[in-house]
PDB file of C-alpha atoms in Angstrom:
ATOM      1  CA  UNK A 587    -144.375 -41.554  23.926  1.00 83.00           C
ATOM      2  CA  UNK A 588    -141.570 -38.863  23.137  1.00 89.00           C
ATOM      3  CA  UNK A 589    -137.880 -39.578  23.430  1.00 89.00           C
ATOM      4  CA  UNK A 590    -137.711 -37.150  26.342  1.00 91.00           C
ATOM      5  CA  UNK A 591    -140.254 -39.246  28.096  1.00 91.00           C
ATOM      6  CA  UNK A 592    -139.052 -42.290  26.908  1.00 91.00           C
ATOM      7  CA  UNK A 593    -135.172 -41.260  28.595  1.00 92.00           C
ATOM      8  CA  UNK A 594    -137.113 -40.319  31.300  1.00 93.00           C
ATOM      9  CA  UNK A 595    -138.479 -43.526  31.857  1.00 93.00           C
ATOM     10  CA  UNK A 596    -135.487 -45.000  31.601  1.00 93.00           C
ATOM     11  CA  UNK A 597    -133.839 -43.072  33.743  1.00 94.00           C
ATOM     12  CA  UNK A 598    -136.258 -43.679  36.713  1.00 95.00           C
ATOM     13  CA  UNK A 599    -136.282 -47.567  36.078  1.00 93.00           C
ATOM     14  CA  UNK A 600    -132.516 -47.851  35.742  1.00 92.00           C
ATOM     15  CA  UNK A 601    -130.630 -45.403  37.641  1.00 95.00           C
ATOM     16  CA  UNK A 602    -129.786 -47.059  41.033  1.00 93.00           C
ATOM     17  CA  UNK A 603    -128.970 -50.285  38.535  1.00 85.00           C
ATOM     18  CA  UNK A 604    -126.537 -48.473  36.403  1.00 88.00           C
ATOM     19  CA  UNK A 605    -124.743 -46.789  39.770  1.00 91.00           C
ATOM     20  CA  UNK A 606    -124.575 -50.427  41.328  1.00 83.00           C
ATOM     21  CA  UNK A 607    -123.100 -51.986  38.046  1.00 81.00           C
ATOM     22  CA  UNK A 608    -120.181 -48.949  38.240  1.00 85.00           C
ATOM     23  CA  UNK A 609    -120.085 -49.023  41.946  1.00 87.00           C
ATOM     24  CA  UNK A 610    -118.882 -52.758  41.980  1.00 81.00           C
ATOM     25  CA  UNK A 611    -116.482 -52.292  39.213  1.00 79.00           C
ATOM     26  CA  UNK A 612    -114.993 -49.008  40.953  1.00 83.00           C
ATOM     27  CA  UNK A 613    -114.677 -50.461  44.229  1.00 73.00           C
ATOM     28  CA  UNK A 614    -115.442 -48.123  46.443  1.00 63.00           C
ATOM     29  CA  UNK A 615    -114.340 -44.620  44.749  1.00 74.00           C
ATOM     30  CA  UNK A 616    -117.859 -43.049  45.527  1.00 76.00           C
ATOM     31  CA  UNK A 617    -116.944 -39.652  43.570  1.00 79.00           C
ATOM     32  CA  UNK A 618    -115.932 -41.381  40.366  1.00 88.00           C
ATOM     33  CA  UNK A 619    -119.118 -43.754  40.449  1.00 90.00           C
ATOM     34  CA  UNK A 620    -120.945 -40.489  40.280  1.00 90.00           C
ATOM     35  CA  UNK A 621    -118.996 -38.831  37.640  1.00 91.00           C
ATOM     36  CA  UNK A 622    -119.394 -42.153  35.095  1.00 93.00           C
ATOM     37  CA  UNK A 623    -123.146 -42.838  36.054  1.00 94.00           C
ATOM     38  CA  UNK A 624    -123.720 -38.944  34.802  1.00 94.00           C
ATOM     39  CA  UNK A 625    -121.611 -39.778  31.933  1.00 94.00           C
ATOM     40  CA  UNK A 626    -123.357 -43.036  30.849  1.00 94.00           C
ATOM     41  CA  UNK A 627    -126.462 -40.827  31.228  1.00 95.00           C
ATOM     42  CA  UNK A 628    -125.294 -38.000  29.279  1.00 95.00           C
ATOM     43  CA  UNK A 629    -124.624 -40.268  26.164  1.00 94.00           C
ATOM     44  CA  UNK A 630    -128.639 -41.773  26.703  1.00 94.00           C
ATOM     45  CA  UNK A 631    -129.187 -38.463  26.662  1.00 94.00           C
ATOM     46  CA  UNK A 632    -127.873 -37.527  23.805  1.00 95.00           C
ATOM     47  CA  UNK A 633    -128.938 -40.839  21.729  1.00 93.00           C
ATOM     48  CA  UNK A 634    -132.718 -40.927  23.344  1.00 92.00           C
ATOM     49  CA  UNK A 635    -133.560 -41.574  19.699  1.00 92.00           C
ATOM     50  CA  UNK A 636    -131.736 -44.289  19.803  1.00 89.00           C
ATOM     51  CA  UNK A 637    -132.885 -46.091  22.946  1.00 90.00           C
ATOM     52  CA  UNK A 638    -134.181 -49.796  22.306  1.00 84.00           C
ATOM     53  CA  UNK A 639    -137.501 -50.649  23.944  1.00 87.00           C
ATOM     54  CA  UNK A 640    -135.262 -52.759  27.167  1.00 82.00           C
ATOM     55  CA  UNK A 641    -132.613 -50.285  27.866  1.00 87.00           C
ATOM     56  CA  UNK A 642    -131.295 -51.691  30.497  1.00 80.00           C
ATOM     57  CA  UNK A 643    -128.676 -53.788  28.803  1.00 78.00           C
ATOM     58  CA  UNK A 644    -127.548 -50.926  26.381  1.00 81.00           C
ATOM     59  CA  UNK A 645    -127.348 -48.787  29.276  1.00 87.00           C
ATOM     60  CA  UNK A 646    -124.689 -51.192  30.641  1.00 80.00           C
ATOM     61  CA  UNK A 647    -123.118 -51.154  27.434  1.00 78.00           C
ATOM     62  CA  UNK A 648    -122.560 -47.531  27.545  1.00 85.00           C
ATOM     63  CA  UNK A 649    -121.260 -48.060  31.288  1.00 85.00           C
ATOM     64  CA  UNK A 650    -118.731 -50.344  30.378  1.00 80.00           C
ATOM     65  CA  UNK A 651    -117.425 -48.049  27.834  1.00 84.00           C
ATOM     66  CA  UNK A 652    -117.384 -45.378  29.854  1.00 90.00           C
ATOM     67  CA  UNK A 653    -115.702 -47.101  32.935  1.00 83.00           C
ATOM     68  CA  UNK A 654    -113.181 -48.129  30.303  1.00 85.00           C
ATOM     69  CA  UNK A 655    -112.322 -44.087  29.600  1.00 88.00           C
ATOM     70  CA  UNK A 656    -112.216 -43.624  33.082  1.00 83.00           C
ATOM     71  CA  UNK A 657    -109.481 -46.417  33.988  1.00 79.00           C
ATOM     72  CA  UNK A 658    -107.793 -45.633  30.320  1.00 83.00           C
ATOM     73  CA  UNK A 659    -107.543 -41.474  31.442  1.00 76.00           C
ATOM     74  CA  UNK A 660    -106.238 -43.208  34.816  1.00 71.00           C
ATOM     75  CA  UNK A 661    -103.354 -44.749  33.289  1.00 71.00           C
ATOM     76  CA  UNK A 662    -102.537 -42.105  31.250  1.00 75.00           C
ATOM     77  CA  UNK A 663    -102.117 -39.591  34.735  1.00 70.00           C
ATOM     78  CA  UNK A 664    -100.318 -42.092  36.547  1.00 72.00           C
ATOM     79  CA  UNK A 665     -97.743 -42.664  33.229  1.00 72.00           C
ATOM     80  CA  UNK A 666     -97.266 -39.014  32.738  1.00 72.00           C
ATOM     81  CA  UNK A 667     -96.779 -38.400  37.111  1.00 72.00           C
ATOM     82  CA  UNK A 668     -94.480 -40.843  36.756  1.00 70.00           C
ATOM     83  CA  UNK A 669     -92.710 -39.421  33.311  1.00 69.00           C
ATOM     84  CA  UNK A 670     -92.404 -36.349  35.381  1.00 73.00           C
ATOM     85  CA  UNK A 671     -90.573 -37.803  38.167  1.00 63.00           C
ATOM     86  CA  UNK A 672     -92.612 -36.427  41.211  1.00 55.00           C
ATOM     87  CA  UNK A 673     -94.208 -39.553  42.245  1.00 49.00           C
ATOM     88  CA  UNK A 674     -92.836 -40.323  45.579  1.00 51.00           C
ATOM     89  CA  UNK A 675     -93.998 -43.737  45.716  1.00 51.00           C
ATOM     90  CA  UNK A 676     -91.994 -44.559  41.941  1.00 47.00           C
ATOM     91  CA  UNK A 677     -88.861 -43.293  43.779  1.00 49.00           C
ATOM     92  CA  UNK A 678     -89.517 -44.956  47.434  1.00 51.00           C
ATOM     93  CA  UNK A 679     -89.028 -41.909  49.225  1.00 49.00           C
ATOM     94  CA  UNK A 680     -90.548 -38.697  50.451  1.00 49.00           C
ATOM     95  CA  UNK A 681     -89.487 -35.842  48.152  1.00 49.00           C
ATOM     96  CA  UNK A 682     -89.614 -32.426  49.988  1.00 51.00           C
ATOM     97  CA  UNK A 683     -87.998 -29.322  48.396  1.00 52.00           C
ATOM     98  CA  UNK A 684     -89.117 -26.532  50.518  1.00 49.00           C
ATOM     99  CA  UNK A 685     -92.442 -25.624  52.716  1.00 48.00           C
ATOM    100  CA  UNK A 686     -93.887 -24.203  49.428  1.00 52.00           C
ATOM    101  CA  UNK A 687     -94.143 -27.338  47.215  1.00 54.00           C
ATOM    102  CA  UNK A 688     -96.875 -28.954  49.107  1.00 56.00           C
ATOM    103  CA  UNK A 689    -100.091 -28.594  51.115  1.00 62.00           C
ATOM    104  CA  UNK A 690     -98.892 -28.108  54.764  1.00 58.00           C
ATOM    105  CA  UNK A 691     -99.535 -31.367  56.376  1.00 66.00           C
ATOM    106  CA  UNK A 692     -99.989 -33.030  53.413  1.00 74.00           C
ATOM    107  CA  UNK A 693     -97.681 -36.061  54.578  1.00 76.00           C
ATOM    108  CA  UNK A 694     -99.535 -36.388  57.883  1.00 80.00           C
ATOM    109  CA  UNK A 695    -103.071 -36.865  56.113  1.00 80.00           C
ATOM    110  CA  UNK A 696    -100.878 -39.366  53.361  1.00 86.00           C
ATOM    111  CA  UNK A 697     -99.378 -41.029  56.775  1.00 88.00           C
ATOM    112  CA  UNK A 698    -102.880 -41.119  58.260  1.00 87.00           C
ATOM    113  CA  UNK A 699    -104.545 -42.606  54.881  1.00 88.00           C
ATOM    114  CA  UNK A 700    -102.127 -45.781  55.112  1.00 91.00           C
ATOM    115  CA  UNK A 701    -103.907 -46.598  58.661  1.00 92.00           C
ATOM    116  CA  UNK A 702    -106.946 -48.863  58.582  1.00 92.00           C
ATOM    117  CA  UNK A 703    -110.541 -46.948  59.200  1.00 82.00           C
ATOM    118  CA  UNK A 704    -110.800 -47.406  62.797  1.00 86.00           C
ATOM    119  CA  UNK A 705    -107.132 -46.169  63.517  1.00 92.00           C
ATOM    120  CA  UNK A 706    -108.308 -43.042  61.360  1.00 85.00           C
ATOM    121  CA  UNK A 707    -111.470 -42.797  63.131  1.00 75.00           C
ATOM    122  CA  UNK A 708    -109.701 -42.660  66.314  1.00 85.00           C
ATOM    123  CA  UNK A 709    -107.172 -40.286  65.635  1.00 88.00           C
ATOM    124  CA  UNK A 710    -109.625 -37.857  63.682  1.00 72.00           C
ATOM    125  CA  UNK A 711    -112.361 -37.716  67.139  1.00 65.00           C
ATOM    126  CA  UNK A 712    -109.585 -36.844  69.341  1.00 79.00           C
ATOM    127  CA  UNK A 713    -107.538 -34.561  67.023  1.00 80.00           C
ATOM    128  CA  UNK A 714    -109.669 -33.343  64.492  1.00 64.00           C
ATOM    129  CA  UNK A 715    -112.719 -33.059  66.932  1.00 57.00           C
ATOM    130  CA  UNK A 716    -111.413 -32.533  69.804  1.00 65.00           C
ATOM    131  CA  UNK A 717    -113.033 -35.474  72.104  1.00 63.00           C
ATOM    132  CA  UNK A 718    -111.707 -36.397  75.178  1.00 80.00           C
ATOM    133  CA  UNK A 719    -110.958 -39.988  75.784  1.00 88.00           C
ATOM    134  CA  UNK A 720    -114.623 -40.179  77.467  1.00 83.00           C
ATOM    135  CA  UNK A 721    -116.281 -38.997  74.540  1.00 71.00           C
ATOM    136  CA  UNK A 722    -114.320 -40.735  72.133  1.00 71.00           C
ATOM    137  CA  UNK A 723    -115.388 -43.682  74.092  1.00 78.00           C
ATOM    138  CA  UNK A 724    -119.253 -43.337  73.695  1.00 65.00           C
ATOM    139  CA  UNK A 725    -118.468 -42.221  69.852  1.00 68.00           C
ATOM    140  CA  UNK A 726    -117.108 -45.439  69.432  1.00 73.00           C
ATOM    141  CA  UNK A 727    -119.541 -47.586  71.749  1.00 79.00           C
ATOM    142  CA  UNK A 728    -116.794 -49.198  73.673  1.00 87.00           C
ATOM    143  CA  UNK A 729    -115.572 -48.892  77.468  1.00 90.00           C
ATOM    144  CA  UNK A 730    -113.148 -45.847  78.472  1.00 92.00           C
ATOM    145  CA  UNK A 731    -110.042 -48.311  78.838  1.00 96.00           C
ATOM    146  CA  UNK A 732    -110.848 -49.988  75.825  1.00 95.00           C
ATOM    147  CA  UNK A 733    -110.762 -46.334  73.885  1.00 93.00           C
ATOM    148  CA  UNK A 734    -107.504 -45.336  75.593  1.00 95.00           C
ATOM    149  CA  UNK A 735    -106.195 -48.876  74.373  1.00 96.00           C
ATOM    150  CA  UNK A 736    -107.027 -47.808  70.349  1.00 95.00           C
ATOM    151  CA  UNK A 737    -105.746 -44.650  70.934  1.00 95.00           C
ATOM    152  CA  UNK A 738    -102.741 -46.024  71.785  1.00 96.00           C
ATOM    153  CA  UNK A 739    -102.254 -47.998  69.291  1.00 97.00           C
ATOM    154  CA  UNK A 740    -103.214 -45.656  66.294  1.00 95.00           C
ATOM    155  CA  UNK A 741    -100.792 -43.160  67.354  1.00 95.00           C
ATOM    156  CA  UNK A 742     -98.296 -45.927  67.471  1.00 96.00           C
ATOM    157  CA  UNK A 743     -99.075 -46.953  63.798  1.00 95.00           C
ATOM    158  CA  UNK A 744     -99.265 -43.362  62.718  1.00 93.00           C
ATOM    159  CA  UNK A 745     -95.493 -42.764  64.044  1.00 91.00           C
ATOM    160  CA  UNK A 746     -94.256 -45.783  62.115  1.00 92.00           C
ATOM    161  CA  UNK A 747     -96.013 -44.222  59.140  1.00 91.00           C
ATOM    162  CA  UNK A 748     -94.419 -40.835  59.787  1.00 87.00           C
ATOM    163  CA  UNK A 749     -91.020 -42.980  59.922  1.00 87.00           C
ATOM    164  CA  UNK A 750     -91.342 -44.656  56.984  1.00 87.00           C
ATOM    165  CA  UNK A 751     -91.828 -41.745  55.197  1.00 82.00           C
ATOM    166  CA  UNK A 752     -89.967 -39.750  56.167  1.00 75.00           C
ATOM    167  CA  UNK A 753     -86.491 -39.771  54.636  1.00 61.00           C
ATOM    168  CA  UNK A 754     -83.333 -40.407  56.987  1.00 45.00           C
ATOM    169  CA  UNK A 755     -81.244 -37.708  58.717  1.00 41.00           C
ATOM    170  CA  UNK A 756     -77.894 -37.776  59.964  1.00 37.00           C
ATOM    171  CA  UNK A 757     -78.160 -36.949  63.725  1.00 44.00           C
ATOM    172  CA  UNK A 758     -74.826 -34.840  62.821  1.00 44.00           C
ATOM    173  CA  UNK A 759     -75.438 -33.128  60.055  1.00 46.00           C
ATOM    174  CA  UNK A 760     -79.222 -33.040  59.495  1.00 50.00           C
ATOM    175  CA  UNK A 761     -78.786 -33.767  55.905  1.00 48.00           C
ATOM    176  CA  UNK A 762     -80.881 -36.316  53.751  1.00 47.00           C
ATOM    177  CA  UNK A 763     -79.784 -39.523  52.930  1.00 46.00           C
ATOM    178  CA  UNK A 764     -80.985 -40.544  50.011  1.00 42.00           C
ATOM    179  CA  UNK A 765     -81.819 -44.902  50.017  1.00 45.00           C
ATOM    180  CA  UNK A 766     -78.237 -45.864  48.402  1.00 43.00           C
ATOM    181  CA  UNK A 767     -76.048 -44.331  50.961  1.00 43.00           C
ATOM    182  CA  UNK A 768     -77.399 -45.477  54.244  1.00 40.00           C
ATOM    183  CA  UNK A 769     -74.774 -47.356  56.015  1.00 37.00           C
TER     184      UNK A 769
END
């Protein structure tokens, strides 16, 4: 058998077992389990040669390294975003210098992000899709009143969201206070 073949066996046999091992160790972020798993196949790739008869457990050798570039090149973002000074969660407060320094809306999808999955789910059929209490009631398998009752309630989260990011205004003067000189 050829190294190609021989990857390509490997491959086959151990794909969905290398993505499991990353998934559970990445906890959910689907988009970097796919980046490392293509990694960690790149570098079998590249040392097919090498490849011992049970790859399996070399394979998760070369995932664990890999998984440790990912979370290293993590810290090194977050260090530098927060060397910068833009990180609005270092400094406790919202940050906004004028429309053009963020996405528009970009605090409402932050605000909505902090909610749990069916508060998001909620909000997103009626807003983003447009679904009238009825139909948001058979997308979510539950009674009209019942629907109604968790729409009420997301939008009530979301708002204490919005207020908690959003930084305080003087009802006279409409300027920002920053944290320190709230009375």
């Amino acid at each position: 058998m050829s190294n190609d073949e021989i990857f390509a066996a490997a491959y086959r046999e151990h794909y969905w077992a290398v993505s499991r091992y990353v998934a559970r160790r990445l906890d959910g972020r689907a988009g970097e389990v796919e980046e490392v798993v293509a990694e960690v196949f790149t570098v079998a790739w590249r040392r097919r040669a090498d490849l011992p008869s049970s790859p399996l457990p070399w394979l998760y050798g070369v995932a664990r390294n890999c998984l440790a570039n990912t979370v290293r090149g993590h810290g090194r973002r977050r260090r530098l975003v927060d060397r910068l000074g833009n990180d609005d969660t270092a400094h406790g407060r919202h940050i906004a210098e004028g429309p053009e320094t963020e996405t528009p809306g970009a605090w409402v999808h932050e605000a909505l992000a902090r909610l749990s999955a069916s508060d998001q789910e909620v909000l997103r059929l009626t807003a983003w899709e447009e679904l009238g209490i009825e139909e948001v009631a058979v997308a979510l398998g539950c009674g009209r009143r019942a629907a109604t009752m968790r729409l009420h309630r997301a939008r009530r989260r979301l708002r204490a969201e919005i207020d908690r990011m959003r930084p305080a205004v003087t009802a006279d003067t409409g300027h920002s206070l920053r944290e320190g000189d709230r009375r």
